[in-house]
Short mmCIF file of C-alpha atoms and ligand atoms in Angstrom, two decimals:
data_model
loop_
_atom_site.label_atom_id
_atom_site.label_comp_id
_atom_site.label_asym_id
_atom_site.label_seq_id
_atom_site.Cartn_x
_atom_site.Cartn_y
_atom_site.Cartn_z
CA UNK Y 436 -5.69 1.43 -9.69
CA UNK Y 437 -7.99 -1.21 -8.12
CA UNK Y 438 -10.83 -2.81 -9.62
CA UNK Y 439 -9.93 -1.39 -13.11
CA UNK Y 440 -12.12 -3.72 -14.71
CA UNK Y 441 -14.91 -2.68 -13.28
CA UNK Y 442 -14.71 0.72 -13.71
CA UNK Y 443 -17.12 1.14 -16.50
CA UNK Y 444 -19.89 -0.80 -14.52
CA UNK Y 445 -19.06 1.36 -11.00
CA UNK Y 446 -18.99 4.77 -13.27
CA UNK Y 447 -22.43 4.04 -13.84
CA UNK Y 448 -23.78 2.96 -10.68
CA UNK Y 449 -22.32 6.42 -9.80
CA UNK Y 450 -24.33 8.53 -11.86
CA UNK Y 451 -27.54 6.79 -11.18
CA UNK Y 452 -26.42 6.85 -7.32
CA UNK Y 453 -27.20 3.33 -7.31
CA UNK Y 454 -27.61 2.62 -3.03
CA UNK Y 455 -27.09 -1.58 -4.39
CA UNK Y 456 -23.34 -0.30 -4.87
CA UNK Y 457 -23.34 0.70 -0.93
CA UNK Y 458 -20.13 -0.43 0.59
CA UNK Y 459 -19.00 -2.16 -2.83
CA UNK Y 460 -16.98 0.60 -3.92
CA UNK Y 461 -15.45 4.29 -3.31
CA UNK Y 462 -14.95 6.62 -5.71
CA UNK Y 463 -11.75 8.80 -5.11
CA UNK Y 464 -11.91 12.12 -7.32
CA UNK Y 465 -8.71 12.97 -8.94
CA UNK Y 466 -9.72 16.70 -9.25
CA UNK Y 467 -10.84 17.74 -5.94
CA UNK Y 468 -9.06 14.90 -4.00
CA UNK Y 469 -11.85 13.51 -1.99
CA UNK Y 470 -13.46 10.32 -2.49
CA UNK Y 471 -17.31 9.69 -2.19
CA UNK Y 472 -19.64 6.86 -1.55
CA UNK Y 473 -21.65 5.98 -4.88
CA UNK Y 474 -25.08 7.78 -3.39
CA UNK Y 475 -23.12 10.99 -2.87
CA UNK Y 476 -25.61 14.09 -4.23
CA UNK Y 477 -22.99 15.98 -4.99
CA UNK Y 478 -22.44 16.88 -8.84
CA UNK Y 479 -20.98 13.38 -10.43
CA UNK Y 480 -16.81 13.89 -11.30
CA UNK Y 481 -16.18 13.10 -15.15
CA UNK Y 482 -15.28 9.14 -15.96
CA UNK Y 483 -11.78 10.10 -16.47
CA UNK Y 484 -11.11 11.79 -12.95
CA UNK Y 485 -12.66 8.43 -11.19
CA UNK Y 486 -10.59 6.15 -8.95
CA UNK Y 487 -12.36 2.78 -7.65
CA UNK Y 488 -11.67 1.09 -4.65
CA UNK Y 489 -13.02 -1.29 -2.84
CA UNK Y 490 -12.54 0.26 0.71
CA UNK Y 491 -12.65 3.50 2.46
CA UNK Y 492 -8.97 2.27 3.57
CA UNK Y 493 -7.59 1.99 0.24
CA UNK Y 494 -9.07 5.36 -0.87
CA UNK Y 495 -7.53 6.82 2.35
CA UNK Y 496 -3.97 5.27 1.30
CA UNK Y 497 -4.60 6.81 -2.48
CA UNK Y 498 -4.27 10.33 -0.16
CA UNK Y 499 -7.85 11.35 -0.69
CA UNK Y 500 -9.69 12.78 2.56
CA UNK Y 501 -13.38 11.95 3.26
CA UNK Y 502 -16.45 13.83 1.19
CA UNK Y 503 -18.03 16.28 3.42
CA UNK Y 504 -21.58 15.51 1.66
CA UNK Y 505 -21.70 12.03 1.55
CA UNK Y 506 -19.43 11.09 4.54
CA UNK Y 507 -18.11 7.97 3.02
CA UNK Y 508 -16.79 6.78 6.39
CA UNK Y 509 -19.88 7.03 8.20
CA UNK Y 510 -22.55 4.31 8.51
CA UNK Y 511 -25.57 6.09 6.14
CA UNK Y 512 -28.06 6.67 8.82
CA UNK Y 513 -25.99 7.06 11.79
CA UNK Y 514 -22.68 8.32 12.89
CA UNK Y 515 -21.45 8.99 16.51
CA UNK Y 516 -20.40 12.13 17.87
CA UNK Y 517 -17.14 10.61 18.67
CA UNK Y 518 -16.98 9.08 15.53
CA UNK Y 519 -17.10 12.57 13.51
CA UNK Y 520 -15.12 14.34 16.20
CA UNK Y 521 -12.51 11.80 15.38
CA UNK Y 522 -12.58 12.15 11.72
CA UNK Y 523 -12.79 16.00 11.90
CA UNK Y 524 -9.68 16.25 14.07
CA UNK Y 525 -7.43 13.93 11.67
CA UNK Y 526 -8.94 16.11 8.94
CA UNK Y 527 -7.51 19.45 11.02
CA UNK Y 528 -3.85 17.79 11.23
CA UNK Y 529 -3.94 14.79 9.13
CA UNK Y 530 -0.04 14.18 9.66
CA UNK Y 531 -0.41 13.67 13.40
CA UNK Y 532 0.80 10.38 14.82
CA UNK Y 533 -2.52 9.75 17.67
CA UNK Y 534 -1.50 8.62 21.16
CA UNK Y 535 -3.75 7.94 24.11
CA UNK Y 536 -2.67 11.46 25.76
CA UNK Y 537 -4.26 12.98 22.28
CA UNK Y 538 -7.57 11.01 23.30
CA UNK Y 539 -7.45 12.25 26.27
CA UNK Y 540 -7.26 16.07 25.36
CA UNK Y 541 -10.29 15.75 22.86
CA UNK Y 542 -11.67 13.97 26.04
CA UNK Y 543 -12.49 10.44 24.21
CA UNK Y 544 -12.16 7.26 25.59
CA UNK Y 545 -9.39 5.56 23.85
CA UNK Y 546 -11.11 1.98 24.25
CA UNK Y 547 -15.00 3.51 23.41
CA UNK Y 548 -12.57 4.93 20.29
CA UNK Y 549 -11.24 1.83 18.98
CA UNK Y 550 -14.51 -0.08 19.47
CA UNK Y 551 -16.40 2.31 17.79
CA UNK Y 552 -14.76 2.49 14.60
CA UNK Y 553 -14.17 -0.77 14.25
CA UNK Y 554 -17.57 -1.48 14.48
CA UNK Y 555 -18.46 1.05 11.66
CA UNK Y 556 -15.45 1.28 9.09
CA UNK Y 557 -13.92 -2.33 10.11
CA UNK Y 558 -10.61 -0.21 11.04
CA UNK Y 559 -9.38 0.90 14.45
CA UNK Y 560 -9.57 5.02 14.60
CA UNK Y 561 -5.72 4.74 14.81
CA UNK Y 562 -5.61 2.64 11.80
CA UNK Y 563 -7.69 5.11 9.90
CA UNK Y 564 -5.54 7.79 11.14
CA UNK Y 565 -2.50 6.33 9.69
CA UNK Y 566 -3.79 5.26 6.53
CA UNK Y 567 -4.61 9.31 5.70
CA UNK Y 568 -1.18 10.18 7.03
CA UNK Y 569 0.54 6.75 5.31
CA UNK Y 570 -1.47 8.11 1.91
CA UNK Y 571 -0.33 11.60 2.20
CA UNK Y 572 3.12 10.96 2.35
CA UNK Y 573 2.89 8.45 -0.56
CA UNK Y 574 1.10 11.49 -2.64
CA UNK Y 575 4.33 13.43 -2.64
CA UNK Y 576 6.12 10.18 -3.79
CA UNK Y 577 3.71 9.70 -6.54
CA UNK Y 578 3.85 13.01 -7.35
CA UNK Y 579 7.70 13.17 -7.45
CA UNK Y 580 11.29 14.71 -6.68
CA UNK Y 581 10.31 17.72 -8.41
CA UNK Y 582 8.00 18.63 -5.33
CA UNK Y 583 10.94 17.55 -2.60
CA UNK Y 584 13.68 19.26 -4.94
CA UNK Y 585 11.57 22.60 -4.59
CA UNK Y 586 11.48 22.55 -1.21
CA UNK Y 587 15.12 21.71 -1.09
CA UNK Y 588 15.79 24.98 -3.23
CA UNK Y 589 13.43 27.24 -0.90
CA UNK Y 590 15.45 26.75 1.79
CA UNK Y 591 12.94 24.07 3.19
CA UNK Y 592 10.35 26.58 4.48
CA UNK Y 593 7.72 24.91 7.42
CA UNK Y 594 4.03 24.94 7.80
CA UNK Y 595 3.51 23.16 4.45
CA UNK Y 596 2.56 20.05 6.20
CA UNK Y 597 4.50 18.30 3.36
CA UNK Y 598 7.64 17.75 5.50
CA UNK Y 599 6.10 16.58 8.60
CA UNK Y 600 4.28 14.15 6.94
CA UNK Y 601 7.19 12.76 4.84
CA UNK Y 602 9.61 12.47 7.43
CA UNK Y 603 7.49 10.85 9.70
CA UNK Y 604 7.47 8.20 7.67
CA UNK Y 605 10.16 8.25 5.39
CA UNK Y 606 12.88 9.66 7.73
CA UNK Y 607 14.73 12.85 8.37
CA UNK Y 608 13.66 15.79 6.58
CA UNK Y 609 15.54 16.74 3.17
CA UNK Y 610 17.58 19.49 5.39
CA UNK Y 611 18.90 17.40 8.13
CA UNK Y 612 19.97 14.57 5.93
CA UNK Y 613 23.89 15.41 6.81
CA UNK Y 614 25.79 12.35 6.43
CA UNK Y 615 22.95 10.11 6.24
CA UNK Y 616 23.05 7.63 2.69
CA UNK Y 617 19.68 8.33 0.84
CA UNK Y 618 17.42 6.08 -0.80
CA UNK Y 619 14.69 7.27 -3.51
CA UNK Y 620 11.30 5.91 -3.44
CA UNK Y 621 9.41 5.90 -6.37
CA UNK Y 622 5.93 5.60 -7.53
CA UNK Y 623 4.92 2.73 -9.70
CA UNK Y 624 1.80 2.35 -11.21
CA UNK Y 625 1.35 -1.34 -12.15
CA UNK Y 626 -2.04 -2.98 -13.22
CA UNK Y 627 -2.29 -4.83 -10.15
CA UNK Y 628 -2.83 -1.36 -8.74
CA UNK Y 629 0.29 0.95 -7.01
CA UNK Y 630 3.98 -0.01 -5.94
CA UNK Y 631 6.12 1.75 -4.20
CA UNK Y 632 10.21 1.06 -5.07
CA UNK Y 633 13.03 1.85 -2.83
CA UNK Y 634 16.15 1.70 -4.05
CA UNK Y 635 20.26 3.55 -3.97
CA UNK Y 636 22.21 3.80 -7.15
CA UNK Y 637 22.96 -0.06 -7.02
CA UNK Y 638 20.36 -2.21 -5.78
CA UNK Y 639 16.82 -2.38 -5.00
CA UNK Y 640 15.88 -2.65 -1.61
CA UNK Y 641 12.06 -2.56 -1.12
CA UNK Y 642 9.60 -3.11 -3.69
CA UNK Y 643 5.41 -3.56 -2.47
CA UNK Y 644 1.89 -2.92 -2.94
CA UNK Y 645 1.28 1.32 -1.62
CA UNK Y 646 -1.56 -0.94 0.62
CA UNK Y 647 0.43 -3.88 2.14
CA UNK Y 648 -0.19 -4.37 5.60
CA UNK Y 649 2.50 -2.82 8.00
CA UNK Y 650 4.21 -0.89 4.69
CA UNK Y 651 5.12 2.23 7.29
CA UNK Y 652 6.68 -0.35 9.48
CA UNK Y 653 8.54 -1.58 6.53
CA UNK Y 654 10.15 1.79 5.45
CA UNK Y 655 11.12 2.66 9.15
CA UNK Y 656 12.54 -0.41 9.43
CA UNK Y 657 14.55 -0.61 6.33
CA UNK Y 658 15.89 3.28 6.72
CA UNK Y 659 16.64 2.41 10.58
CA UNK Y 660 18.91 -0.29 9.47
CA UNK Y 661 20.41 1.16 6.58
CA UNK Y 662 20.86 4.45 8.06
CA UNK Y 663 19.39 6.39 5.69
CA UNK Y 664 16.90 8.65 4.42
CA UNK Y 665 14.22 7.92 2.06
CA UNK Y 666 12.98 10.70 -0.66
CA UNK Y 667 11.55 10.84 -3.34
CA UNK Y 668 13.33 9.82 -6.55
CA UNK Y 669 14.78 7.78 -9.25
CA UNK Y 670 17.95 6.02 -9.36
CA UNK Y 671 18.33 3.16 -12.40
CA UNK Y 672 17.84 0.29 -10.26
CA UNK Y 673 13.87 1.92 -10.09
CA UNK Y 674 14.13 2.61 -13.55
CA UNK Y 675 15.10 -0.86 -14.24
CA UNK Y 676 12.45 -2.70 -12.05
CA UNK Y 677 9.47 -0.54 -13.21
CA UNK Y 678 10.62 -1.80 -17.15
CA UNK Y 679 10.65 -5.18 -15.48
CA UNK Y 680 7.40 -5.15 -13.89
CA UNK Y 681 6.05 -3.94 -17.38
CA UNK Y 682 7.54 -6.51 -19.06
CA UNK Y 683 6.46 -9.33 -16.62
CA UNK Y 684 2.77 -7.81 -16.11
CA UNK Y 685 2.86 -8.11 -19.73
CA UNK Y 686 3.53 -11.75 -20.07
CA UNK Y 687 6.99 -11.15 -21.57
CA UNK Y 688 9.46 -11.98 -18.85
CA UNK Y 689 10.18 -14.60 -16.79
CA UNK Y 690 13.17 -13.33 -14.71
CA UNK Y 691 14.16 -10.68 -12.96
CA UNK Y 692 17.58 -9.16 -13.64
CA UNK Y 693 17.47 -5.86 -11.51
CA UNK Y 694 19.75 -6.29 -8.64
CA UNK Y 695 18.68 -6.48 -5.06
CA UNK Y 696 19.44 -6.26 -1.80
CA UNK Y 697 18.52 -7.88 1.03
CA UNK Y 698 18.84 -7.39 4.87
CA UNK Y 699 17.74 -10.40 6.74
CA UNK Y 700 18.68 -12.50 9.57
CA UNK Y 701 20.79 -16.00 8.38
CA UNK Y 702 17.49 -17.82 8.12
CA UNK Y 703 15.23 -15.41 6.17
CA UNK Y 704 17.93 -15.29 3.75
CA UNK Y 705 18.02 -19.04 3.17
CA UNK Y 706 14.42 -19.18 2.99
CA UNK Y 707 14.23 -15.83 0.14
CA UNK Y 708 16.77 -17.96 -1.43
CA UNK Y 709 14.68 -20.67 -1.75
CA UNK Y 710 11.45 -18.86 -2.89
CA UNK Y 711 13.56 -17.53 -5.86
CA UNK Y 712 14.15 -20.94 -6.78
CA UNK Y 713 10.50 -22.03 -6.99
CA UNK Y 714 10.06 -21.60 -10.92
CA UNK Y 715 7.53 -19.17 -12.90
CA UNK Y 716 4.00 -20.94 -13.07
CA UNK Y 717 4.70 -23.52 -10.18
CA UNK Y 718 4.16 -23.32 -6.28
CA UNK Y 719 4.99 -25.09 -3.19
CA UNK Y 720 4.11 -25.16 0.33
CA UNK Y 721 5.52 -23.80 3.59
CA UNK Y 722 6.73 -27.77 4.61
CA UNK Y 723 8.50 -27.49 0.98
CA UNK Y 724 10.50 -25.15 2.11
CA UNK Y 725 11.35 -25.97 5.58
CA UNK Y 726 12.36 -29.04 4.38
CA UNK Y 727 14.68 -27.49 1.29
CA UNK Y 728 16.59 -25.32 4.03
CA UNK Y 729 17.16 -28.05 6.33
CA UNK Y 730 14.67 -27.75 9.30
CA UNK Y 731 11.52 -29.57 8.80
CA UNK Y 732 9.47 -28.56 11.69
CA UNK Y 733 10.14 -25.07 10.84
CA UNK Y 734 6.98 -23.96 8.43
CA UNK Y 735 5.54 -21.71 11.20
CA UNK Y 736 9.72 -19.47 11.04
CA UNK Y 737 9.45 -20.05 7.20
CA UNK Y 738 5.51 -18.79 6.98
CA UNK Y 739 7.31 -15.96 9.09
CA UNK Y 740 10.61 -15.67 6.40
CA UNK Y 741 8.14 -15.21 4.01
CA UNK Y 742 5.74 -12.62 5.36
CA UNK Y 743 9.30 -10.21 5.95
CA UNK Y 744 10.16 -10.52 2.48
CA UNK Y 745 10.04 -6.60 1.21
CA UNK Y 746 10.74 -7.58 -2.82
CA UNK Y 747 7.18 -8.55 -3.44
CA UNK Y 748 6.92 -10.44 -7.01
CA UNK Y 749 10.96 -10.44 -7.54
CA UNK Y 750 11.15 -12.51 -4.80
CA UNK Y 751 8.02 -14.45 -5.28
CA UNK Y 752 6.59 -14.81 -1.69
CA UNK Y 753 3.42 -15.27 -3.81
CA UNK Y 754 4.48 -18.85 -4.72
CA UNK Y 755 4.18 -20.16 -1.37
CA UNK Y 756 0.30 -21.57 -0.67
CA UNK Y 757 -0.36 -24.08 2.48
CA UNK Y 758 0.05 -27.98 2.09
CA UNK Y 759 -3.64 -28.64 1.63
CA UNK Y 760 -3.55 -26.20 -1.67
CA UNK Y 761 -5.50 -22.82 0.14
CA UNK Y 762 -4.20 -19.86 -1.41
CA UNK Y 763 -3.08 -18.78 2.57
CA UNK Y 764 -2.43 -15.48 3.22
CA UNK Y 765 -0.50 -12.34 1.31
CA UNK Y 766 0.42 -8.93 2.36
CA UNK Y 767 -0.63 -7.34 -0.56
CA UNK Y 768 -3.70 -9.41 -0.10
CA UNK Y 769 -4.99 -12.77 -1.38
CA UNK Y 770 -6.82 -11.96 -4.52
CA UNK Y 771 -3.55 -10.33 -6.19
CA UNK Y 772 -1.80 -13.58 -4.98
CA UNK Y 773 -4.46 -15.43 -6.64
CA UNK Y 774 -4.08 -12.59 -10.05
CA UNK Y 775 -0.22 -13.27 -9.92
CA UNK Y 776 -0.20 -17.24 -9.39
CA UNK Y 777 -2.89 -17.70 -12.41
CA UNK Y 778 -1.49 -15.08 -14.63
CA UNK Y 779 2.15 -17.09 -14.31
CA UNK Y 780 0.24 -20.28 -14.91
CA UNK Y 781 -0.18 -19.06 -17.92
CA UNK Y 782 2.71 -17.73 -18.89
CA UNK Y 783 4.14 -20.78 -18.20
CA UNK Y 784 2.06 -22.72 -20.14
CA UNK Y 785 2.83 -20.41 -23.10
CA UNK Y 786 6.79 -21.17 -22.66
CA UNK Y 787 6.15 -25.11 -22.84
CA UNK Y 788 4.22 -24.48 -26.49
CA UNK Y 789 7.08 -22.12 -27.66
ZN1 ZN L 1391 -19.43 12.74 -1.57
#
């Protein structure tokens, strides 16, 4: 969950629909699965059935839909036509991939589209699009193979919208799987908010933050190369990072043992290789590792290497800041890189006094 520590202070802006908490949070509400801005009139949701976040994006990737009352994506005084036209026809088929030809049916401007929200949400309408279709099919991860295995058993029947949305991103429906290898995805709830862990019966194979940047990408990516399909699932690998990933969010482990896998070209290998060398509580910089795999003008291929790595933490991308000590960037964005390097400082710290 994100901004967990601030939960008790947002809670209360909530009830007294405090308008200074504009734009500073979203509530998502477990119960009814919308999420709110913190001025919404509607009857207040219990403290327990609250979800923070600090954009409409990540509440969109959490799977909940816009609030019809308060219209959490829409500036407060003033929302186009377009605008809601837009958000009303994801909301009629919110597992529809958008294309220009779609624009043009609902007779919208695909440019005067983009601009627009952009300009009001700080996301292109495409972007938005995908993050309620990215967070729907996550919802049925997080939820679990009991909901998949169900549909298995009934035969697979259409028109839930369930399937459509998961294979789109995750890969060929549960029925046409045929000789494809499968891979289970798994839900992990971690305090640096939610993971997402891909793995077969031996290895690991993708492990990252439900928001990271280009995530669907990821997953098409990995089951394109690996020939596979993605459900949802267990297999001990998952069982064995989530333990892990308690363990280290804890303060109690310093190295990972679950095994991995990794498919990436020569170079990205030597450079993933590297980042596992750089020890717990320490960092170095792109030229660091250029130099270490032998091609010293290469930062700008390495800052590259890095940015592909799909083990987030277990392979600490994380570790790598720029020369001049800026944090520089992270896919699962800069203030949990900032959360991870500090909380290994001290760990660290606590090893040297043991
Ligand atoms: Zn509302």
């Amino acid at each position: 969950m994100i901004l967990s520590d601030r939960k008790n202070e947002y809670y209360r802006a909530l009830i007294d629909k405090n308008s200074e908490y504009e734009g500073i949070f979203y509530v998502g509400v477990k119960t009814t699965g919308v999420f709110c801005r913190p001025t919404c009139p509607a009857r207040k949701p219990k403290f327990e059935n609250c979800e923070f976040y600090g954009t409409a994006k990540e509440a969109l990737l959490a799977s909940f839909r816009p609030c019809q009352r308060c219209r959490p994506l829409s500036h407060p005084n003033h929302v186009s036509e377009l605008v809601r036209k837009l958000v009303d026809a994801v909301e009629e088929n919110p597992e529809r991939r958008w294309t220009d030809e779609d624009f043009r049916q609902l007779s919208v401007d695909a440019s005067t589209a983009r601009r627009q929200f952009k300009k009001r949400f700080g996301m292109t309408f495409v972007e938005y699009a995908r993050a309620r279709r990215v967070g729907i099919a996550l919802k049925h991860i997080r939820t679990g193979s009991s909901v998949i295995e169900a549909q298995i058993t009934a035969g697979y029947e259409s028109g839930s919208g369930f399937r459509d949305a998961f294979s789109r991103i995750m890969g060929a429906a549960p029925a046409h799987i045929g000789n494809h290898r499968i891979l289970k995805a798994s839900w992990l709830d971690t305090r640096l908010g939610p993971m997402i862990a891909v793995a077969d019966e031996k290895a690991l194979f993708l492990l990252e933050f439900v928001e990271r940047r280009g995530l669907e990408r990821e997953v098409e990516r990995l089951r394109r190369r690996t020939a596979s399909a993605v459900i949802p699932g267990c297999t001990s690998p998952i069982r064995s990072i989530e333990s892990e990933l308690n363990d280290y969010f804890e303060g109690r482990l310093t190295e990972f043992k679950t095994p991995l896998m990794t498919m990436g070209s020569p170079f990205q290998e030597k450079v993933w290789e590297q980042l596992r060398k750089i020890p717990l509580g320490r960092t170095a910089s792109y030229a660091d590792i250029a130099t270490a795999v032998e091609k010293p003008n290469a930062y700008r291929a390495v800052a590259q290497a890095n940015g592909a790595n799909q083990l987030a933490i277990v392979i600490p991308c994380h570790r790598v800041i720029n020369s001049n000590g800026d944090l520089g960037g992270y896919g699962g964005g800069v203030s949990r890189k900032e959360w991870l390097l500090s909380h290994e400082k001290k760990r660290a710290a606590l090893e040297k006094t043991e």
